[in-house]
């Protein structure tokens, strides 16, 4: 990985899309204005790859926020039970190979390249994409590559994190044995639906007659009803969503802030999958040891910026409540915050975050190289506005010793890069 101030360039500009791994972004990069992903085209590609079905039990995580935390804890619990677990998440933290992990560890660059060649060759066998036809999305192609790898690696179970939706996402190509639903709110309004209830229907729509359990965090009444009716329709009333309160996992083994609920959801969903496949749950001592080792870079994680006196508290908060939780975590360790970095595209809760940050010094970071993200929302006049290309370790050091960084996961990845954070392994066995 690049180090020092050379780590300021966007991932694409640093060559991560060069060579065979660029296959995952080829149609995305050529998409026209207003184009959408094509799950149908992805289904044809899955068939070309011989993936008519996953062939391995699947635990799928959908929701508006916290999916990565739930997927990580589900994977850790399953691995503690002795299962070989392949986990597919979206997007990556620092490198694309982190999107596919086995027992918590990112696959190698060579393995990703081999998977990229398989995807490239299979894509070449498809009919040419017609004008106006949807594209093969990067997250969908990584999902297919992850399932392909799971088969080759002899995985016992697969954990899939939906990229954005549910039935409208490529995870729907592989019906879940167990579905976990994090909180659903007005994220992607107008894309997945015109209300949180409509969005919930899309996300719960991945359920099929083969699904044995649906586990959900507490939701707003309209969302709860939408999930229940969708699950009932798709399972003939056989499956009723289970709303979890607490999982029984000791609090000191769980993350702080909003992540705690999502972690508990992941643990509960893992238990249901183990029950469904007839695998004993892990011994408590082993489970506790594995869970105590879980690391969640970018989710209330602390990082020292090498060569400086600066420490970062990094969190992917994108709304007012998440920002409040991040501030509370910061003040548990610090008596002051020198500066806040915030990267919030227009579809995030810019106004809510601004209200929570009040009079703190803030730099608002835009990411113009990510052309699917818009940064036109008005921000407070006292905020400094910069592009992400201006960030460097020396720039961070100039802002102070105690910096809180909040925002979209792409931005969080940039900060983890600058801090040279360890994102290779998410838990130990």
GROMACS .gro file of C-alpha atoms in nm:
model
  429
    1UNK     CA    1   0.000   0.000   0.000
    2UNK     CA    2   0.120   0.356  -0.064
    3UNK     CA    3   0.236   0.543   0.243
    4UNK     CA    4   0.287   0.905   0.341
    5UNK     CA    5   0.133   1.185   0.137
    6UNK     CA    6   0.120   0.969  -0.178
    7UNK     CA    7  -0.177   0.801  -0.008
    8UNK     CA    8  -0.384   1.112  -0.083
    9UNK     CA    9  -0.482   1.009  -0.437
   10UNK     CA   10  -0.819   0.840  -0.493
   11UNK     CA   11  -0.809   0.461  -0.511
   12UNK     CA   12  -0.895   0.460  -0.883
   13UNK     CA   13  -0.610   0.702  -0.955
   14UNK     CA   14  -0.363   0.483  -0.765
   15UNK     CA   15  -0.419   0.194  -1.007
   16UNK     CA   16  -0.667  -0.022  -0.819
   17UNK     CA   17  -0.879  -0.050  -1.132
   18UNK     CA   18  -0.590  -0.139  -1.357
   19UNK     CA   19  -0.548  -0.491  -1.489
   20UNK     CA   20  -0.795  -0.771  -1.451
   21UNK     CA   21  -0.960  -0.637  -1.133
   22UNK     CA   22  -1.085  -0.345  -1.342
   23UNK     CA   23  -1.339  -0.596  -1.472
   24UNK     CA   24  -1.548  -0.533  -1.162
   25UNK     CA   25  -1.588  -0.166  -1.256
   26UNK     CA   26  -1.596  -0.185  -1.636
   27UNK     CA   27  -1.969  -0.140  -1.695
   28UNK     CA   28  -2.006   0.091  -1.394
   29UNK     CA   29  -1.742   0.326  -1.535
   30UNK     CA   30  -1.918   0.331  -1.876
   31UNK     CA   31  -2.271   0.370  -1.742
   32UNK     CA   32  -2.480   0.654  -1.878
   33UNK     CA   33  -2.654   0.924  -1.679
   34UNK     CA   34  -2.948   0.783  -1.485
   35UNK     CA   35  -2.852   0.421  -1.560
   36UNK     CA   36  -2.927   0.156  -1.299
   37UNK     CA   37  -2.781  -0.182  -1.217
   38UNK     CA   38  -2.930  -0.482  -1.395
   39UNK     CA   39  -2.997  -0.777  -1.166
   40UNK     CA   40  -3.126  -0.963  -1.472
   41UNK     CA   41  -2.793  -0.922  -1.650
   42UNK     CA   42  -2.615  -1.031  -1.334
   43UNK     CA   43  -2.838  -1.341  -1.325
   44UNK     CA   44  -2.729  -1.431  -1.677
   45UNK     CA   45  -2.368  -1.384  -1.573
   46UNK     CA   46  -2.421  -1.607  -1.268
   47UNK     CA   47  -2.545  -1.882  -1.498
   48UNK     CA   48  -2.242  -1.836  -1.723
   49UNK     CA   49  -2.026  -1.884  -1.414
   50UNK     CA   50  -2.216  -2.197  -1.314
   51UNK     CA   51  -2.373  -2.023  -1.014
   52UNK     CA   52  -2.738  -2.113  -1.059
   53UNK     CA   53  -2.740  -2.149  -0.679
   54UNK     CA   54  -2.492  -2.074  -0.403
   55UNK     CA   55  -2.457  -2.443  -0.317
   56UNK     CA   56  -2.369  -2.338   0.039
   57UNK     CA   57  -2.597  -2.215   0.323
   58UNK     CA   58  -2.636  -1.837   0.305
   59UNK     CA   59  -2.688  -1.572   0.573
   60UNK     CA   60  -2.778  -1.238   0.415
   61UNK     CA   61  -2.771  -0.899   0.586
   62UNK     CA   62  -2.985  -0.612   0.455
   63UNK     CA   63  -3.079  -0.274   0.602
   64UNK     CA   64  -3.001   0.095   0.580
   65UNK     CA   65  -2.702   0.112   0.815
   66UNK     CA   66  -2.485  -0.121   1.020
   67UNK     CA   67  -2.484  -0.411   0.774
   68UNK     CA   68  -2.106  -0.448   0.784
   69UNK     CA   69  -2.101  -0.474   1.163
   70UNK     CA   70  -2.380  -0.735   1.162
   71UNK     CA   71  -2.205  -0.934   0.888
   72UNK     CA   72  -1.872  -0.925   1.075
   73UNK     CA   73  -2.019  -1.047   1.404
   74UNK     CA   74  -2.227  -1.314   1.229
   75UNK     CA   75  -1.912  -1.436   1.056
   76UNK     CA   76  -1.715  -1.438   1.381
   77UNK     CA   77  -1.984  -1.643   1.558
   78UNK     CA   78  -2.006  -1.892   1.272
   79UNK     CA   79  -1.629  -1.927   1.255
   80UNK     CA   80  -1.616  -1.979   1.634
   81UNK     CA   81  -1.857  -2.270   1.582
   82UNK     CA   82  -1.602  -2.433   1.350
   83UNK     CA   83  -1.755  -2.329   1.018
   84UNK     CA   84  -1.537  -2.216   0.731
   85UNK     CA   85  -1.696  -1.879   0.652
   86UNK     CA   86  -1.669  -1.673   0.336
   87UNK     CA   87  -1.797  -1.318   0.388
   88UNK     CA   88  -1.877  -1.073   0.109
   89UNK     CA   89  -1.917  -0.707   0.208
   90UNK     CA   90  -1.950  -0.379   0.021
   91UNK     CA   91  -1.766  -0.152  -0.027
   92UNK     CA   92  -1.406  -0.222   0.071
   93UNK     CA   93  -1.220  -0.040   0.346
   94UNK     CA   94  -0.881   0.008   0.177
   95UNK     CA   95  -0.850  -0.252  -0.098
   96UNK     CA   96  -1.102  -0.440  -0.307
   97UNK     CA   97  -0.971  -0.777  -0.193
   98UNK     CA   98  -1.122  -0.694   0.149
   99UNK     CA   99  -1.468  -0.733  -0.004
  100UNK     CA  100  -1.417  -1.111   0.008
  101UNK     CA  101  -1.287  -1.268   0.328
  102UNK     CA  102  -1.243  -1.620   0.457
  103UNK     CA  103  -1.272  -1.656   0.834
  104UNK     CA  104  -1.234  -1.280   0.866
  105UNK     CA  105  -0.919  -1.243   0.654
  106UNK     CA  106  -0.911  -1.067   0.318
  107UNK     CA  107  -0.828  -1.280   0.016
  108UNK     CA  108  -0.494  -1.221  -0.155
  109UNK     CA  109  -0.440  -0.999  -0.458
  110UNK     CA  110  -0.359  -1.309  -0.664
  111UNK     CA  111  -0.686  -1.476  -0.568
  112UNK     CA  112  -0.880  -1.160  -0.653
  113UNK     CA  113  -0.704  -1.142  -0.989
  114UNK     CA  114  -0.798  -1.504  -1.066
  115UNK     CA  115  -1.159  -1.432  -0.974
  116UNK     CA  116  -1.147  -1.123  -1.192
  117UNK     CA  117  -1.035  -1.330  -1.489
  118UNK     CA  118  -1.322  -1.572  -1.436
  119UNK     CA  119  -1.569  -1.284  -1.421
  120UNK     CA  120  -1.413  -1.114  -1.724
  121UNK     CA  121  -1.427  -1.427  -1.938
  122UNK     CA  122  -1.786  -1.503  -1.839
  123UNK     CA  123  -1.891  -1.143  -1.905
  124UNK     CA  124  -1.741  -1.166  -2.253
  125UNK     CA  125  -1.981  -1.454  -2.326
  126UNK     CA  126  -2.288  -1.240  -2.256
  127UNK     CA  127  -2.476  -1.055  -2.531
  128UNK     CA  128  -2.348  -0.701  -2.582
  129UNK     CA  129  -2.516  -0.459  -2.346
  130UNK     CA  130  -2.788  -0.273  -2.533
  131UNK     CA  131  -2.840   0.102  -2.513
  132UNK     CA  132  -3.050   0.179  -2.207
  133UNK     CA  133  -2.989  -0.163  -2.051
  134UNK     CA  134  -2.873  -0.165  -1.691
  135UNK     CA  135  -2.509  -0.229  -1.605
  136UNK     CA  136  -2.329  -0.495  -1.404
  137UNK     CA  137  -2.264  -0.322  -1.073
  138UNK     CA  138  -1.930  -0.355  -0.893
  139UNK     CA  139  -2.091  -0.477  -0.569
  140UNK     CA  140  -2.290  -0.734  -0.767
  141UNK     CA  141  -1.982  -0.864  -0.944
  142UNK     CA  142  -1.796  -0.895  -0.614
  143UNK     CA  143  -2.096  -1.086  -0.478
  144UNK     CA  144  -2.071  -1.333  -0.767
  145UNK     CA  145  -1.694  -1.357  -0.724
  146UNK     CA  146  -1.739  -1.419  -0.351
  147UNK     CA  147  -1.982  -1.706  -0.408
  148UNK     CA  148  -1.747  -1.846  -0.672
  149UNK     CA  149  -1.461  -1.830  -0.422
  150UNK     CA  150  -1.672  -1.986  -0.145
  151UNK     CA  151  -1.721  -2.294  -0.360
  152UNK     CA  152  -1.353  -2.318  -0.448
  153UNK     CA  153  -1.246  -2.266  -0.086
  154UNK     CA  154  -1.481  -2.531   0.050
  155UNK     CA  155  -1.681  -2.286   0.260
  156UNK     CA  156  -1.939  -2.424   0.500
  157UNK     CA  157  -2.145  -2.103   0.500
  158UNK     CA  158  -2.156  -1.771   0.318
  159UNK     CA  159  -2.239  -1.434   0.475
  160UNK     CA  160  -2.356  -1.177   0.218
  161UNK     CA  161  -2.396  -0.807   0.288
  162UNK     CA  162  -2.636  -0.641   0.044
  163UNK     CA  163  -2.487  -0.351  -0.146
  164UNK     CA  164  -2.794  -0.129  -0.125
  165UNK     CA  165  -3.131  -0.299  -0.156
  166UNK     CA  166  -3.271  -0.648  -0.125
  167UNK     CA  167  -3.472  -0.789  -0.412
  168UNK     CA  168  -3.318  -0.512  -0.625
  169UNK     CA  169  -2.967  -0.619  -0.523
  170UNK     CA  170  -2.759  -0.907  -0.659
  171UNK     CA  171  -2.771  -1.082  -0.320
  172UNK     CA  172  -3.124  -1.179  -0.428
  173UNK     CA  173  -2.965  -1.424  -0.675
  174UNK     CA  174  -2.873  -1.644  -0.378
  175UNK     CA  175  -3.179  -1.701  -0.155
  176UNK     CA  176  -3.089  -1.674   0.214
  177UNK     CA  177  -3.136  -1.952   0.465
  178UNK     CA  178  -3.141  -1.676   0.726
  179UNK     CA  179  -3.206  -1.305   0.670
  180UNK     CA  180  -3.086  -1.037   0.914
  181UNK     CA  181  -3.237  -0.688   0.887
  182UNK     CA  182  -3.067  -0.388   1.045
  183UNK     CA  183  -3.258  -0.064   1.101
  184UNK     CA  184  -3.442   0.056   0.790
  185UNK     CA  185  -3.489   0.429   0.744
  186UNK     CA  186  -3.517   0.687   0.466
  187UNK     CA  187  -3.187   0.601   0.299
  188UNK     CA  188  -3.211   0.586  -0.082
  189UNK     CA  189  -3.556   0.741  -0.095
  190UNK     CA  190  -3.664   0.758  -0.460
  191UNK     CA  191  -3.430   0.473  -0.552
  192UNK     CA  192  -3.558   0.177  -0.349
  193UNK     CA  193  -3.896   0.331  -0.268
  194UNK     CA  194  -4.074   0.650  -0.173
  195UNK     CA  195  -4.100   0.573   0.199
  196UNK     CA  196  -3.914   0.367   0.460
  197UNK     CA  197  -4.194   0.106   0.438
  198UNK     CA  198  -4.145   0.068   0.063
  199UNK     CA  199  -3.769   0.044   0.114
  200UNK     CA  200  -3.829  -0.227   0.376
  201UNK     CA  201  -4.036  -0.427   0.126
  202UNK     CA  202  -3.748  -0.420  -0.119
  203UNK     CA  203  -3.498  -0.529   0.145
  204UNK     CA  204  -3.717  -0.808   0.286
  205UNK     CA  205  -3.797  -0.922  -0.068
  206UNK     CA  206  -3.491  -1.148  -0.078
  207UNK     CA  207  -3.679  -1.398   0.139
  208UNK     CA  208  -3.794  -1.715  -0.038
  209UNK     CA  209  -3.975  -2.034   0.052
  210UNK     CA  210  -3.634  -2.179   0.144
  211UNK     CA  211  -3.569  -1.918   0.416
  212UNK     CA  212  -3.589  -2.062   0.766
  213UNK     CA  213  -3.560  -1.746   0.977
  214UNK     CA  214  -3.582  -1.367   0.953
  215UNK     CA  215  -3.420  -1.170   1.236
  216UNK     CA  216  -3.475  -0.794   1.263
  217UNK     CA  217  -3.379  -0.510   1.488
  218UNK     CA  218  -3.674  -0.312   1.630
  219UNK     CA  219  -3.821  -0.094   1.355
  220UNK     CA  220  -4.077   0.182   1.321
  221UNK     CA  221  -4.434   0.045   1.306
  222UNK     CA  222  -4.479   0.099   0.931
  223UNK     CA  223  -4.147  -0.070   0.859
  224UNK     CA  224  -4.229  -0.361   1.093
  225UNK     CA  225  -4.559  -0.415   0.910
  226UNK     CA  226  -4.392  -0.395   0.568
  227UNK     CA  227  -4.133  -0.656   0.666
  228UNK     CA  228  -4.395  -0.888   0.819
  229UNK     CA  229  -4.628  -0.871   0.518
  230UNK     CA  230  -4.345  -0.922   0.268
  231UNK     CA  231  -4.207  -1.222   0.456
  232UNK     CA  232  -4.556  -1.371   0.491
  233UNK     CA  233  -4.625  -1.331   0.120
  234UNK     CA  234  -4.296  -1.487   0.017
  235UNK     CA  235  -4.305  -1.778   0.262
  236UNK     CA  236  -4.676  -1.851   0.258
  237UNK     CA  237  -4.699  -1.739   0.618
  238UNK     CA  238  -4.455  -2.008   0.731
  239UNK     CA  239  -4.190  -1.764   0.859
  240UNK     CA  240  -4.261  -1.481   1.101
  241UNK     CA  241  -3.991  -1.216   1.155
  242UNK     CA  242  -3.829  -1.231   1.497
  243UNK     CA  243  -3.745  -0.895   1.654
  244UNK     CA  244  -3.447  -0.920   1.884
  245UNK     CA  245  -3.394  -0.722   2.200
  246UNK     CA  246  -3.061  -0.833   2.345
  247UNK     CA  247  -2.863  -1.135   2.236
  248UNK     CA  248  -2.721  -1.236   2.573
  249UNK     CA  249  -2.366  -1.168   2.454
  250UNK     CA  250  -2.166  -0.997   2.733
  251UNK     CA  251  -2.157  -0.621   2.678
  252UNK     CA  252  -1.777  -0.602   2.698
  253UNK     CA  253  -1.755  -0.824   2.388
  254UNK     CA  254  -1.967  -0.586   2.179
  255UNK     CA  255  -1.886  -0.251   2.019
  256UNK     CA  256  -1.999   0.079   2.165
  257UNK     CA  257  -2.254   0.314   2.016
  258UNK     CA  258  -2.508   0.209   1.755
  259UNK     CA  259  -2.280  -0.077   1.653
  260UNK     CA  260  -2.383  -0.276   1.960
  261UNK     CA  261  -2.734  -0.347   1.831
  262UNK     CA  262  -2.604  -0.448   1.489
  263UNK     CA  263  -2.346  -0.678   1.645
  264UNK     CA  264  -2.616  -0.845   1.854
  265UNK     CA  265  -2.825  -0.889   1.540
  266UNK     CA  266  -2.534  -1.060   1.366
  267UNK     CA  267  -2.480  -1.296   1.659
  268UNK     CA  268  -2.850  -1.386   1.675
  269UNK     CA  269  -2.866  -1.448   1.301
  270UNK     CA  270  -2.559  -1.673   1.321
  271UNK     CA  271  -2.729  -1.879   1.594
  272UNK     CA  272  -3.035  -1.926   1.370
  273UNK     CA  273  -2.819  -2.040   1.080
  274UNK     CA  274  -2.630  -2.287   1.297
  275UNK     CA  275  -2.964  -2.427   1.413
  276UNK     CA  276  -3.089  -2.446   1.053
  277UNK     CA  277  -2.788  -2.644   0.928
  278UNK     CA  278  -2.768  -2.866   1.236
  279UNK     CA  279  -2.434  -2.734   1.358
  280UNK     CA  280  -2.376  -2.703   1.734
  281UNK     CA  281  -2.330  -2.353   1.870
  282UNK     CA  282  -1.974  -2.274   1.979
  283UNK     CA  283  -1.853  -2.335   2.334
  284UNK     CA  284  -1.894  -2.015   2.533
  285UNK     CA  285  -1.524  -1.981   2.610
  286UNK     CA  286  -1.428  -2.008   2.243
  287UNK     CA  287  -1.708  -1.771   2.136
  288UNK     CA  288  -1.601  -1.513   2.392
  289UNK     CA  289  -1.239  -1.537   2.278
  290UNK     CA  290  -1.327  -1.486   1.912
  291UNK     CA  291  -1.572  -1.203   1.977
  292UNK     CA  292  -1.320  -1.025   2.199
  293UNK     CA  293  -1.082  -1.013   1.902
  294UNK     CA  294  -1.327  -0.849   1.656
  295UNK     CA  295  -1.197  -0.528   1.499
  296UNK     CA  296  -1.421  -0.283   1.312
  297UNK     CA  297  -1.203  -0.026   1.131
  298UNK     CA  298  -1.403   0.285   1.051
  299UNK     CA  299  -1.670   0.219   1.312
  300UNK     CA  300  -1.573   0.424   1.617
  301UNK     CA  301  -1.213   0.313   1.565
  302UNK     CA  302  -0.903   0.495   1.692
  303UNK     CA  303  -0.594   0.549   1.478
  304UNK     CA  304  -0.263   0.730   1.525
  305UNK     CA  305  -0.135   0.915   1.219
  306UNK     CA  306   0.227   0.803   1.181
  307UNK     CA  307   0.491   1.075   1.201
  308UNK     CA  308   0.254   1.317   1.374
  309UNK     CA  309   0.098   1.380   1.714
  310UNK     CA  310  -0.250   1.338   1.566
  311UNK     CA  311  -0.503   1.075   1.666
  312UNK     CA  312  -0.817   1.007   1.464
  313UNK     CA  313  -1.150   0.876   1.587
  314UNK     CA  314  -1.308   0.748   1.266
  315UNK     CA  315  -1.674   0.657   1.225
  316UNK     CA  316  -1.909   0.606   0.931
  317UNK     CA  317  -2.186   0.811   1.095
  318UNK     CA  318  -2.408   0.981   0.837
  319UNK     CA  319  -2.694   1.118   1.049
  320UNK     CA  320  -2.757   1.315   1.366
  321UNK     CA  321  -2.795   1.020   1.602
  322UNK     CA  322  -2.478   0.854   1.471
  323UNK     CA  323  -2.290   1.180   1.512
  324UNK     CA  324  -2.413   1.213   1.869
  325UNK     CA  325  -2.285   0.863   1.946
  326UNK     CA  326  -1.946   0.946   1.790
  327UNK     CA  327  -1.918   1.266   1.995
  328UNK     CA  328  -2.001   1.075   2.312
  329UNK     CA  329  -1.728   0.823   2.233
  330UNK     CA  330  -1.477   1.101   2.165
  331UNK     CA  331  -1.546   1.275   2.496
  332UNK     CA  332  -1.510   0.948   2.684
  333UNK     CA  333  -1.139   0.961   2.602
  334UNK     CA  334  -1.073   1.327   2.520
  335UNK     CA  335  -1.146   1.650   2.703
  336UNK     CA  336  -1.163   1.836   2.372
  337UNK     CA  337  -1.197   1.783   1.996
  338UNK     CA  338  -0.957   1.996   1.794
  339UNK     CA  339  -1.129   1.946   1.460
  340UNK     CA  340  -1.398   1.749   1.280
  341UNK     CA  341  -1.375   1.615   0.926
  342UNK     CA  342  -1.717   1.543   0.771
  343UNK     CA  343  -1.792   1.392   0.433
  344UNK     CA  344  -2.166   1.381   0.371
  345UNK     CA  345  -2.313   1.349   0.022
  346UNK     CA  346  -2.646   1.519  -0.038
  347UNK     CA  347  -2.852   1.207   0.040
  348UNK     CA  348  -2.712   1.189   0.393
  349UNK     CA  349  -2.840   1.387   0.693
  350UNK     CA  350  -2.624   1.693   0.635
  351UNK     CA  351  -2.849   1.928   0.834
  352UNK     CA  352  -2.878   1.689   1.128
  353UNK     CA  353  -2.502   1.634   1.148
  354UNK     CA  354  -2.440   2.008   1.126
  355UNK     CA  355  -2.682   2.071   1.413
  356UNK     CA  356  -2.512   1.810   1.631
  357UNK     CA  357  -2.162   1.944   1.563
  358UNK     CA  358  -2.279   2.293   1.666
  359UNK     CA  359  -1.981   2.531   1.702
  360UNK     CA  360  -1.700   2.275   1.662
  361UNK     CA  361  -1.444   2.359   1.391
  362UNK     CA  362  -1.539   2.148   1.088
  363UNK     CA  363  -1.388   2.077   0.748
  364UNK     CA  364  -1.643   1.952   0.496
  365UNK     CA  365  -1.479   1.710   0.252
  366UNK     CA  366  -1.614   1.655  -0.099
  367UNK     CA  367  -1.519   1.358  -0.319
  368UNK     CA  368  -1.556   1.476  -0.680
  369UNK     CA  369  -1.392   1.163  -0.824
  370UNK     CA  370  -1.695   0.962  -0.703
  371UNK     CA  371  -1.935   1.100  -0.960
  372UNK     CA  372  -2.233   0.906  -0.822
  373UNK     CA  373  -2.208   1.117  -0.505
  374UNK     CA  374  -2.334   1.476  -0.504
  375UNK     CA  375  -2.203   1.745  -0.268
  376UNK     CA  376  -2.429   2.044  -0.335
  377UNK     CA  377  -2.608   2.068   0.002
  378UNK     CA  378  -2.564   2.397   0.186
  379UNK     CA  379  -2.330   2.375   0.487
  380UNK     CA  380  -2.273   2.621   0.774
  381UNK     CA  381  -2.073   2.926   0.679
  382UNK     CA  382  -1.802   2.864   0.938
  383UNK     CA  383  -1.716   2.525   0.789
  384UNK     CA  384  -1.408   2.495   0.567
  385UNK     CA  385  -1.474   2.313   0.237
  386UNK     CA  386  -1.206   2.105   0.063
  387UNK     CA  387  -1.182   1.821  -0.188
  388UNK     CA  388  -1.052   1.487  -0.068
  389UNK     CA  389  -0.741   1.522  -0.286
  390UNK     CA  390  -0.623   1.797  -0.047
  391UNK     CA  391  -0.606   1.554   0.246
  392UNK     CA  392  -0.265   1.434   0.354
  393UNK     CA  393  -0.098   1.335   0.676
  394UNK     CA  394   0.059   1.677   0.708
  395UNK     CA  395  -0.281   1.837   0.648
  396UNK     CA  396  -0.435   1.626   0.922
  397UNK     CA  397  -0.153   1.720   1.160
  398UNK     CA  398  -0.217   2.089   1.090
  399UNK     CA  399  -0.575   2.050   1.217
  400UNK     CA  400  -0.474   1.937   1.565
  401UNK     CA  401  -0.399   1.634   1.779
  402UNK     CA  402  -0.755   1.512   1.831
  403UNK     CA  403  -0.964   1.479   1.516
  404UNK     CA  404  -1.307   1.325   1.475
  405UNK     CA  405  -1.377   1.202   1.120
  406UNK     CA  406  -1.733   1.121   1.012
  407UNK     CA  407  -1.908   1.034   0.690
  408UNK     CA  408  -1.962   0.809   0.396
  409UNK     CA  409  -1.772   0.483   0.386
  410UNK     CA  410  -1.566   0.587   0.082
  411UNK     CA  411  -1.429   0.878   0.282
  412UNK     CA  412  -1.369   0.659   0.584
  413UNK     CA  413  -1.157   0.436   0.362
  414UNK     CA  414  -0.944   0.737   0.268
  415UNK     CA  415  -0.885   0.819   0.634
  416UNK     CA  416  -0.796   0.457   0.711
  417UNK     CA  417  -0.548   0.476   0.424
  418UNK     CA  418  -0.388   0.792   0.561
  419UNK     CA  419  -0.362   0.628   0.904
  420UNK     CA  420  -0.227   0.307   0.744
  421UNK     CA  421  -0.487   0.119   0.947
  422UNK     CA  422  -0.475  -0.258   0.970
  423UNK     CA  423  -0.780  -0.382   0.775
  424UNK     CA  424  -0.642  -0.722   0.678
  425UNK     CA  425  -0.813  -0.929   0.946
  426UNK     CA  426  -1.139  -0.856   1.131
  427UNK     CA  427  -1.119  -1.129   1.396
  428UNK     CA  428  -0.892  -1.405   1.521
  429UNK     CA  429  -0.964  -1.775   1.565
   0.00000   0.00000   0.00000
